[in-house]
């Protein structure tokens, strides 16, 4: 039995979890700052790091208490090393190093995106080769994993991440922050009325969302000039259908080419209800690949996912040391 204490603070959630053997959550405490950042229409990095500092000790103490364990029961301390906001990451990294040093525990630095993928371990036994569509506020990546802890990014965004596009479109329409959940809900009331251009990009499995966001802005300006009132539900419906149809089509194309045993969705945007519908529909054409749609608590940022990925890294002997620092641009580990 291996018990991991995991810390995540890459963006606007201060989180700590205790995870047993990579797939059992003993506690998963997430202190969200969303109410504060909503006031500004997005995450304010300086504010985020200050709130992390205020909350981190209480969050760690609560995670241990809820799991009913002490540091004596913990085998290693995993933490998010990057990617993310430097000031935010720094707080979690320092907390993890301090705890590891004080209690003499090994450190396991974890890439946040690997955490998102391994969050699926809480609902399924990961089968390799595996394809992951990692979609969040900062990333849009198709990752092929031939084996456990073996990552190959086969497609990525050339500009904005898909979650970023949701957040920006929501901001343009005055729908608040974060945009994803609001658009997800509002689009259910929308219908096919507007037309937006399908994102064009060269790489076979690459994505682009910045042009789509600009097209939304231009459409609003055109309608305003004509004196027409924008139907927000119809517009977000069109934005979402355009973005998600493109993304799911490319994912299925990658599945057809690589033939993985499993396709997992990961990251905040994986919570999107329309994406889940579309993915199920399109993956009906690939019955030999099992589709895993993680429950909502596994999609958005949390520390349990860092505990699960941390366990995989721990088994591979990928330990860090007290000299390691936060890395805001950390790349996914690759065997190439
Ligand atoms: O993974 P996450 O919690 O944080 C990052 O690592 O970025 O993802 C946050 C992103 C935000 O852009 C948010 O708008 C988006 O995920 N999101 C959604 C939904 N829920 C969260 N996007 C679309 N539909 C949703 N239901
Ligand atoms: Zn994330």
Coordinates of C-alpha atoms and ligand atoms in Angstrom, one line a residue:
X1 CA 0.0 0.0 0.0
X2 CA 1.4 3.4 -1.0
X3 CA -0.1 6.6 0.5
X4 CA 0.6 9.9 -1.3
X5 CA 0.0 13.4 0.0
X6 CA -0.6 15.6 -3.0
X7 CA -0.6 19.4 -3.4
X8 CA -2.0 21.4 -6.3
X9 CA -1.9 25.2 -6.6
X10 CA -1.2 25.9 -10.3
X11 CA -4.1 28.3 -10.9
X12 CA -6.9 29.4 -8.6
X13 CA -7.7 26.3 -6.5
X14 CA -5.7 25.6 -3.4
X15 CA -5.9 21.8 -3.1
X16 CA -4.6 18.9 -1.1
X17 CA -5.5 15.2 -1.2
X18 CA -4.5 11.9 0.3
X19 CA -4.5 9.1 -2.3
X20 CA -4.0 5.4 -1.7
X21 CA -2.4 3.2 -4.4
X22 CA -3.1 5.8 -7.1
X23 CA -6.8 5.1 -7.4
X24 CA -8.4 5.5 -4.0
X25 CA -9.3 9.0 -2.7
X26 CA -9.1 9.2 1.1
X27 CA -9.6 12.9 1.0
X28 CA -9.7 15.6 -1.7
X29 CA -9.9 19.2 -0.3
X30 CA -10.3 22.0 -2.9
X31 CA -10.5 25.6 -1.7
X32 CA -11.7 27.6 -4.7
X33 CA -11.0 31.2 -5.2
X34 CA -13.6 31.6 -7.9
X35 CA -15.8 34.0 -6.0
X36 CA -12.9 36.5 -5.8
X37 CA -11.7 36.1 -9.4
X38 CA -15.3 36.5 -10.7
X39 CA -15.2 40.1 -9.4
X40 CA -12.4 40.8 -11.9
X41 CA -13.7 38.7 -14.8
X42 CA -10.7 36.3 -14.7
X43 CA -7.9 35.0 -12.6
X44 CA -5.7 37.8 -11.2
X45 CA -2.3 36.0 -10.7
X46 CA -1.1 38.2 -7.8
X47 CA -4.4 37.8 -6.0
X48 CA -4.3 34.1 -6.6
X49 CA -0.9 33.6 -5.0
X50 CA -1.8 35.6 -2.0
X51 CA -4.9 33.5 -1.4
X52 CA -2.9 30.3 -1.8
X53 CA -0.6 31.5 0.9
X54 CA -3.5 32.2 3.2
X55 CA -5.2 28.9 2.6
X56 CA -2.5 26.3 2.0
X57 CA -1.8 25.2 5.6
X58 CA -5.4 24.8 6.5
X59 CA -6.1 22.8 3.3
X60 CA -3.2 20.4 4.0
X61 CA -4.3 20.0 7.6
X62 CA -7.9 19.3 6.5
X63 CA -6.8 16.7 3.9
X64 CA -4.8 14.7 6.5
X65 CA -7.7 15.0 9.0
X66 CA -10.4 14.0 6.6
X67 CA -8.3 11.0 5.4
X68 CA -7.8 10.1 9.1
X69 CA -4.0 9.7 8.6
X70 CA -0.9 11.4 10.0
X71 CA 2.4 12.2 8.2
X72 CA 3.7 8.9 9.6
X73 CA 1.3 7.1 7.2
X74 CA 2.4 9.1 4.1
X75 CA 5.0 7.5 1.8
X76 CA 5.7 10.5 -0.5
X77 CA 4.7 14.1 -1.1
X78 CA 3.6 14.8 -4.7
X79 CA 3.1 18.3 -5.9
X80 CA 2.3 20.2 -9.1
X81 CA 5.6 21.6 -10.5
X82 CA 4.0 23.2 -13.6
X83 CA 2.6 24.3 -16.0
X84 CA 0.7 27.2 -14.4
X85 CA 1.0 30.6 -12.9
X86 CA 4.4 31.0 -11.3
X87 CA 3.3 32.8 -8.1
X88 CA 0.5 30.2 -7.6
X89 CA 2.7 27.2 -8.3
X90 CA 5.4 28.6 -6.0
X91 CA 3.1 28.3 -2.9
X92 CA 2.4 24.6 -3.5
X93 CA 6.0 23.8 -4.3
X94 CA 7.2 25.5 -1.1
X95 CA 4.6 23.8 1.0
X96 CA 5.4 20.4 -0.5
X97 CA 9.2 20.8 0.0
X98 CA 8.7 22.1 3.6
X99 CA 6.5 19.1 4.5
X100 CA 8.9 16.6 2.8
X101 CA 11.9 18.1 4.6
X102 CA 10.2 18.3 8.0
X103 CA 8.9 14.7 7.9
X104 CA 11.7 13.1 5.9
X105 CA 9.5 12.1 3.0
X106 CA 10.5 11.7 -0.7
X107 CA 9.2 14.4 -3.1
X108 CA 7.5 13.6 -6.4
X109 CA 7.1 16.6 -8.8
X110 CA 4.2 16.2 -11.1
X111 CA 3.1 17.8 -14.4
X112 CA -0.4 19.2 -14.0
X113 CA -1.5 17.9 -17.4
X114 CA -0.4 14.3 -16.5
X115 CA -2.5 14.8 -13.4
X116 CA -5.5 15.5 -15.5
X117 CA -5.0 12.3 -17.5
X118 CA -4.4 10.1 -14.4
X119 CA -7.6 11.5 -12.8
X120 CA -9.3 8.9 -14.9
X121 CA -7.7 6.2 -12.7
X122 CA -10.4 7.0 -10.1
X123 CA -13.1 5.6 -12.4
X124 CA -11.3 3.1 -14.7
X125 CA -8.2 1.0 -14.9
X126 CA -6.1 2.8 -17.5
X127 CA -5.4 0.6 -20.5
X128 CA -2.4 1.2 -22.8
X129 CA -1.9 2.2 -25.5
X130 CA -4.2 5.1 -24.4
X131 CA -5.2 8.4 -26.1
X132 CA -6.1 11.4 -24.0
X133 CA -7.8 14.6 -25.0
X134 CA -6.5 17.1 -22.4
X135 CA -8.6 20.3 -22.6
X136 CA -8.5 23.0 -20.0
X137 CA -8.1 26.8 -19.6
X138 CA -4.5 26.6 -20.5
X139 CA -4.2 23.5 -22.8
X140 CA -5.7 21.7 -25.7
X141 CA -3.6 18.6 -26.3
X142 CA -4.0 15.2 -27.9
X143 CA -1.7 12.9 -26.0
X144 CA -0.8 9.3 -27.1
X145 CA 0.5 7.0 -24.3
X146 CA 2.0 3.8 -25.6
X147 CA 2.7 2.7 -22.0
X148 CA 2.2 3.9 -18.5
X149 CA 4.0 7.2 -17.9
X150 CA 5.0 7.5 -21.5
X151 CA 3.5 10.7 -23.1
X152 CA 3.6 11.8 -26.7
X153 CA 1.8 15.0 -27.6
X154 CA 0.5 14.4 -31.2
X155 CA -1.7 17.5 -31.5
X156 CA -1.9 20.8 -29.7
X157 CA -3.4 24.3 -30.1
X158 CA -1.6 26.8 -32.2
X159 CA -3.0 29.7 -30.2
X160 CA -5.7 29.8 -27.5
X161 CA -6.7 26.8 -25.4
X162 CA -10.3 25.7 -25.8
X163 CA -11.2 26.6 -22.3
X164 CA -9.6 30.0 -22.8
X165 CA -11.9 30.5 -25.9
X166 CA -14.9 29.6 -23.8
X167 CA -13.8 32.1 -21.1
X168 CA -13.1 34.9 -23.7
X169 CA -16.4 34.4 -25.5
X170 CA -18.2 34.5 -22.2
X171 CA -16.5 37.7 -21.3
X172 CA -17.3 39.3 -24.7
X173 CA -21.0 38.5 -24.1
X174 CA -20.9 39.6 -20.4
X175 CA -21.7 36.1 -19.1
X176 CA -19.1 36.1 -16.3
X177 CA -16.2 33.9 -15.3
X178 CA -15.5 31.0 -15.8
X179 CA -17.2 30.9 -19.2
X180 CA -17.3 27.2 -19.7
X181 CA -20.1 26.2 -17.4
X182 CA -22.3 29.2 -18.3
X183 CA -21.9 28.6 -22.1
X184 CA -22.5 24.9 -21.6
X185 CA -25.9 25.7 -20.0
X186 CA -27.0 28.6 -22.2
X187 CA -26.2 26.7 -25.4
X188 CA -28.9 24.2 -24.5
X189 CA -31.4 27.0 -25.1
X190 CA -29.8 28.0 -28.4
X191 CA -30.5 26.9 -32.0
X192 CA -28.8 26.9 -35.3
X193 CA -29.1 30.5 -36.4
X194 CA -25.7 32.1 -36.8
X195 CA -22.7 30.7 -38.8
X196 CA -19.1 30.9 -37.7
X197 CA -16.0 29.7 -39.6
X198 CA -14.6 26.3 -38.8
X199 CA -11.1 26.8 -37.3
X200 CA -8.4 26.1 -39.9
X201 CA -5.0 24.8 -39.0
X202 CA -2.2 22.9 -40.8
X203 CA -1.2 20.0 -38.5
X204 CA -3.5 17.0 -38.8
X205 CA -4.3 16.9 -35.1
X206 CA -3.7 20.5 -34.2
X207 CA -6.3 23.0 -33.1
X208 CA -6.9 26.7 -33.3
X209 CA -9.5 28.7 -31.4
X210 CA -8.4 32.3 -31.6
X211 CA -9.9 32.9 -35.0
X212 CA -13.2 31.5 -33.8
X213 CA -13.2 33.9 -30.8
X214 CA -12.5 36.8 -33.1
X215 CA -15.3 35.7 -35.5
X216 CA -17.7 35.8 -32.5
X217 CA -16.6 39.4 -31.8
X218 CA -16.9 40.5 -35.4
X219 CA -20.4 38.9 -35.7
X220 CA -21.5 40.9 -32.7
X221 CA -20.1 44.1 -34.2
X222 CA -21.9 43.4 -37.6
X223 CA -25.2 42.7 -35.9
X224 CA -24.9 45.8 -33.7
X225 CA -24.2 47.9 -36.8
X226 CA -27.3 46.6 -38.4
X227 CA -29.2 47.5 -35.2
X228 CA -30.0 43.8 -34.6
X229 CA -30.0 42.5 -31.1
X230 CA -27.7 39.5 -30.5
X231 CA -29.4 36.3 -29.4
X232 CA -26.8 35.1 -26.9
X233 CA -28.1 31.6 -26.6
X234 CA -28.0 31.1 -30.4
X235 CA -24.5 32.6 -30.6
X236 CA -23.0 30.4 -27.9
X237 CA -24.7 27.4 -29.4
X238 CA -23.0 28.2 -32.7
X239 CA -19.6 28.9 -31.1
X240 CA -19.8 25.6 -29.1
X241 CA -21.0 23.4 -32.0
X242 CA -18.2 24.8 -34.2
X243 CA -15.4 24.4 -31.6
X244 CA -16.6 20.9 -30.4
X245 CA -17.3 19.4 -33.7
X246 CA -13.8 20.3 -34.9
X247 CA -12.2 19.0 -31.7
X248 CA -14.1 15.7 -31.6
X249 CA -13.6 15.0 -35.3
X250 CA -9.9 15.4 -34.9
X251 CA -9.9 13.2 -31.8
X252 CA -11.7 10.4 -33.6
X253 CA -9.4 10.7 -36.5
X254 CA -6.4 10.2 -34.2
X255 CA -8.1 7.2 -32.5
X256 CA -8.7 5.7 -36.0
X257 CA -5.0 6.2 -36.8
X258 CA -3.4 5.1 -33.5
X259 CA -6.1 2.5 -32.5
X260 CA -5.6 2.9 -28.7
X261 CA -7.4 0.6 -26.2
X262 CA -8.8 3.5 -24.4
X263 CA -9.7 7.2 -25.0
X264 CA -9.9 9.4 -21.9
X265 CA -11.1 13.0 -21.6
X266 CA -9.3 15.2 -19.2
X267 CA -9.3 18.8 -17.9
X268 CA -11.9 21.3 -17.0
X269 CA -13.5 21.4 -20.5
X270 CA -14.1 17.6 -20.3
X271 CA -17.0 18.6 -17.9
X272 CA -18.9 20.0 -20.9
X273 CA -22.1 18.2 -21.4
X274 CA -22.3 18.7 -25.2
X275 CA -18.7 17.5 -25.6
X276 CA -19.6 14.3 -23.8
X277 CA -22.6 13.7 -26.0
X278 CA -20.7 14.3 -29.2
X279 CA -17.8 12.2 -28.1
X280 CA -20.1 9.2 -27.3
X281 CA -21.9 9.6 -30.7
X282 CA -18.7 9.8 -32.7
X283 CA -16.8 7.1 -30.8
X284 CA -19.6 4.6 -31.7
X285 CA -17.6 4.2 -34.9
X286 CA -14.6 2.9 -32.9
X287 CA -16.0 0.1 -30.7
X288 CA -12.6 -1.4 -30.1
X289 CA -11.6 1.7 -28.1
X290 CA -13.1 2.2 -24.7
X291 CA -14.3 5.7 -24.0
X292 CA -13.9 7.1 -20.5
X293 CA -15.8 10.2 -19.6
X294 CA -14.5 11.2 -16.1
X295 CA -17.1 12.4 -13.6
X296 CA -17.2 16.1 -13.1
X297 CA -15.1 16.1 -9.9
X298 CA -12.3 14.5 -11.8
X299 CA -12.3 17.1 -14.6
X300 CA -11.6 20.4 -12.9
X301 CA -8.4 21.1 -10.9
X302 CA -8.0 19.1 -7.8
X303 CA -5.1 17.5 -5.9
X304 CA -6.3 13.9 -6.0
X305 CA -5.3 13.8 -9.7
X306 CA -1.8 14.9 -8.7
X307 CA -1.8 12.1 -6.1
X308 CA -2.8 9.6 -8.8
X309 CA -0.2 10.8 -11.3
X310 CA 2.3 11.1 -8.4
X311 CA 1.8 7.4 -7.6
X312 CA 2.6 6.5 -11.2
X313 CA 5.8 8.7 -11.1
X314 CA 6.6 7.2 -7.6
X315 CA 6.4 3.7 -9.0
X316 CA 8.8 4.7 -11.8
X317 CA 11.2 6.1 -9.3
X318 CA 10.9 9.7 -10.5
X319 CA 11.7 11.6 -7.4
X320 CA 12.6 15.2 -7.0
X321 CA 14.7 17.1 -4.5
X322 CA 14.6 20.2 -2.4
X323 CA 16.5 22.1 -5.1
X324 CA 13.6 21.8 -7.6
X325 CA 11.6 24.9 -8.4
X326 CA 8.2 25.7 -9.9
X327 CA 8.2 25.7 -13.7
X328 CA 5.4 27.7 -15.3
X329 CA 6.1 26.3 -18.8
X330 CA 6.8 22.7 -17.8
X331 CA 6.5 20.4 -20.8
X332 CA 4.9 16.9 -20.5
X333 CA 7.6 14.3 -19.8
X334 CA 8.5 12.5 -23.0
X335 CA 10.5 9.4 -23.8
X336 CA 11.4 10.6 -27.3
Ligands
LIG1 O1 -8.7 22.1 -15.8 P1 -9.2 23.4 -15.3 O2 -10.1 23.4 -14.0 O3 -8.1 24.4 -15.0 C1 -7.0 24.5 -15.9 O4 -6.0 23.7 -15.7 O5 -7.0 25.4 -16.8 O6 -10.0 24.0 -16.5 C2 -10.7 25.3 -16.4 C3 -11.3 25.6 -17.7 C4 -11.9 27.0 -17.8 O7 -11.5 27.6 -19.0 C5 -13.4 26.7 -17.8 O8 -14.2 27.7 -18.5 C6 -13.5 25.3 -18.5 O9 -12.4 24.6 -18.0 N1 -14.7 24.6 -18.1 C7 -15.6 24.3 -19.1 C8 -16.7 23.7 -18.4 N2 -16.4 23.6 -17.1 C9 -15.2 24.2 -16.9 N3 -15.7 24.5 -20.4 C10 -16.7 24.1 -21.1 N4 -17.8 23.5 -20.5 C11 -17.8 23.3 -19.2 N5 -18.9 22.7 -18.6
LIG2 ZN1 -6.1 22.0 -14.9

